[in-house]
Coordinates of C-alpha atoms in Angstrom, one line a residue:
M807 CA 63.3 124.9 139.7
N808 CA 65.6 123.4 137.1
H809 CA 64.7 121.0 134.3
T810 CA 65.6 117.9 136.3
D811 CA 63.2 118.9 139.1
L812 CA 60.4 119.7 136.6
S813 CA 60.9 116.4 134.7
K814 CA 60.1 114.5 137.9
Q815 CA 56.7 116.1 138.1
W816 CA 56.0 116.4 134.3
D817 CA 54.9 113.7 132.0
A818 CA 53.8 114.9 128.5
K819 CA 51.7 111.7 128.1
Q820 CA 49.4 112.7 130.9
W821 CA 46.4 114.9 130.4
W822 CA 47.3 118.4 131.6
I823 CA 45.0 121.3 132.2
F824 CA 46.5 124.7 132.8
F825 CA 43.9 127.1 134.2
D826 CA 43.6 130.4 136.0
D827 CA 43.5 129.0 139.6
E828 CA 42.5 132.3 141.0
C829 CA 39.3 132.4 139.0
M830 CA 36.2 131.1 140.8
V831 CA 34.5 130.1 137.5
C832 CA 37.6 128.2 136.3
S833 CA 37.9 126.5 139.7
F834 CA 34.3 125.5 139.5
W835 CA 34.8 123.8 136.1
V836 CA 37.9 122.0 137.4
Y837 CA 35.8 120.7 140.2
I838 CA 33.3 119.4 137.6
I839 CA 36.1 117.8 135.6
L840 CA 37.3 116.0 138.7
K841 CA 33.8 114.7 139.3
F842 CA 33.0 113.6 135.8
E843 CA 36.3 112.3 134.5
Q844 CA 36.2 108.7 133.4
E845 CA 39.3 107.8 135.5
P846 CA 41.8 110.0 137.4
R847 CA 44.0 111.0 134.5
F848 CA 43.9 114.8 134.5
Y849 CA 46.6 116.8 136.2
F850 CA 46.4 120.6 136.8
G851 CA 48.7 123.5 136.9
G852 CA 48.2 127.1 137.5
L853 CA 48.3 129.1 134.3
Y854 CA 50.7 131.7 135.8
A855 CA 52.9 129.4 137.8
K856 CA 56.6 129.5 137.0
E857 CA 56.6 125.8 136.3
T858 CA 53.9 126.2 133.8
K859 CA 55.8 129.0 132.1
E860 CA 58.9 126.8 132.0
I861 CA 56.9 124.0 130.4
F862 CA 55.6 126.4 127.8
K863 CA 59.2 127.6 127.2
I864 CA 60.5 124.0 126.8
H865 CA 57.9 123.2 124.2
G866 CA 58.2 126.6 122.4
Y867 CA 54.5 127.4 123.2
K868 CA 53.4 131.0 123.5
P869 CA 49.8 131.1 124.7
S870 CA 47.6 133.5 122.7
I871 CA 44.8 133.5 125.2
D872 CA 44.3 134.0 128.9
G873 CA 42.2 130.9 129.7
V874 CA 42.2 127.2 129.8
I875 CA 44.9 125.3 128.0
F876 CA 44.9 121.5 127.5
F877 CA 48.1 119.6 126.8
H878 CA 48.5 115.9 125.9
D879 CA 51.0 114.0 123.8
N880 CA 53.1 117.1 123.0
T881 CA 50.1 119.1 121.7
F882 CA 48.6 122.2 123.2
Y883 CA 45.0 123.1 122.7
S884 CA 43.5 126.4 123.8
G885 CA 40.1 128.2 123.8
A886 CA 37.2 126.2 122.4
R887 CA 39.5 123.4 121.2
A888 CA 40.8 122.9 124.7
I889 CA 37.2 122.6 125.9
F890 CA 36.3 120.1 123.2
E891 CA 39.4 117.9 124.0
I892 CA 38.7 118.0 127.7
T893 CA 35.0 117.2 127.5
H894 CA 35.7 114.4 125.0
R895 CA 37.5 112.7 127.9
L896 CA 34.7 113.2 130.5
R897 CA 31.6 111.1 131.2
Y898 CA 28.1 111.8 130.1
P899 CA 26.5 114.4 130.0
F900 CA 29.6 116.5 129.5
K901 CA 30.9 114.2 126.8
L902 CA 28.1 115.6 124.6
I903 CA 29.8 119.0 124.5
Y904 CA 32.5 117.4 122.3
F905 CA 30.0 117.3 119.4
L906 CA 29.9 121.1 119.4
R907 CA 33.2 120.9 117.6
L908 CA 31.2 120.6 114.4
I909 CA 30.4 124.3 114.7
P910 CA 33.0 126.4 112.9
I911 CA 35.9 127.1 115.3
S912 CA 35.7 130.8 114.7
I913 CA 32.2 130.8 116.2
S914 CA 33.2 128.5 119.0
D915 CA 36.2 130.6 119.9
F916 CA 34.1 133.7 119.8
V917 CA 31.7 132.2 122.3
Y918 CA 34.6 131.1 124.5
R919 CA 36.1 134.6 124.5
M920 CA 32.8 136.1 125.5
I921 CA 32.5 133.7 128.4
A922 CA 36.1 134.4 129.4
M923 CA 35.5 138.1 129.5
I924 CA 32.4 137.7 131.7
R925 CA 34.4 135.7 134.3
W926 CA 36.4 138.8 135.1
R927 CA 33.6 141.3 135.7
P928 CA 34.5 143.8 138.4
G929 CA 33.2 143.2 141.9
K930 CA 33.5 139.4 141.7
T931 CA 35.6 137.5 144.2
Y932 CA 37.9 134.7 143.3
C933 CA 39.3 131.8 145.2
R934 CA 42.2 129.3 144.8
S935 CA 41.4 125.7 144.1
S936 CA 42.2 124.2 147.4
F937 CA 40.1 121.1 146.6
L938 CA 42.6 120.1 144.0
F939 CA 45.4 119.8 146.6
K940 CA 43.3 117.5 148.6
K941 CA 43.0 115.2 145.6
N942 CA 46.8 115.3 144.9
R943 CA 46.1 116.4 141.4
V944 CA 47.9 119.7 141.3
R945 CA 51.6 119.7 140.6
W946 CA 52.1 123.5 141.1

């Protein structure tokens, strides 16, 4: 895919969530986001998709974590910051999670990393987020 094709699908003003679309835990939370967003503004991309890697390259972004990344208005947020930015844009009760940003980010990121490690315990099965395609909210 070249830059022209990508620019037809990509708008940096939209709210983008890049996530591990093969992780059942991640897919569950994306389902929750779709259910509790205030209006249909979130768009989703697989974290390991070639289009996502191209977007990261265009913006000079090198992800330091293997988890959720939120992008809006030419700014990338990862880890706990991404969670806070996303939940800030959801309806109650998830909007309340945004207030946890008052906790020092080193502690929030530590908790985020612990949860991220648990999601990949051996023996778990993972599924792709087919429900997103039904909602026409996944670009790749």
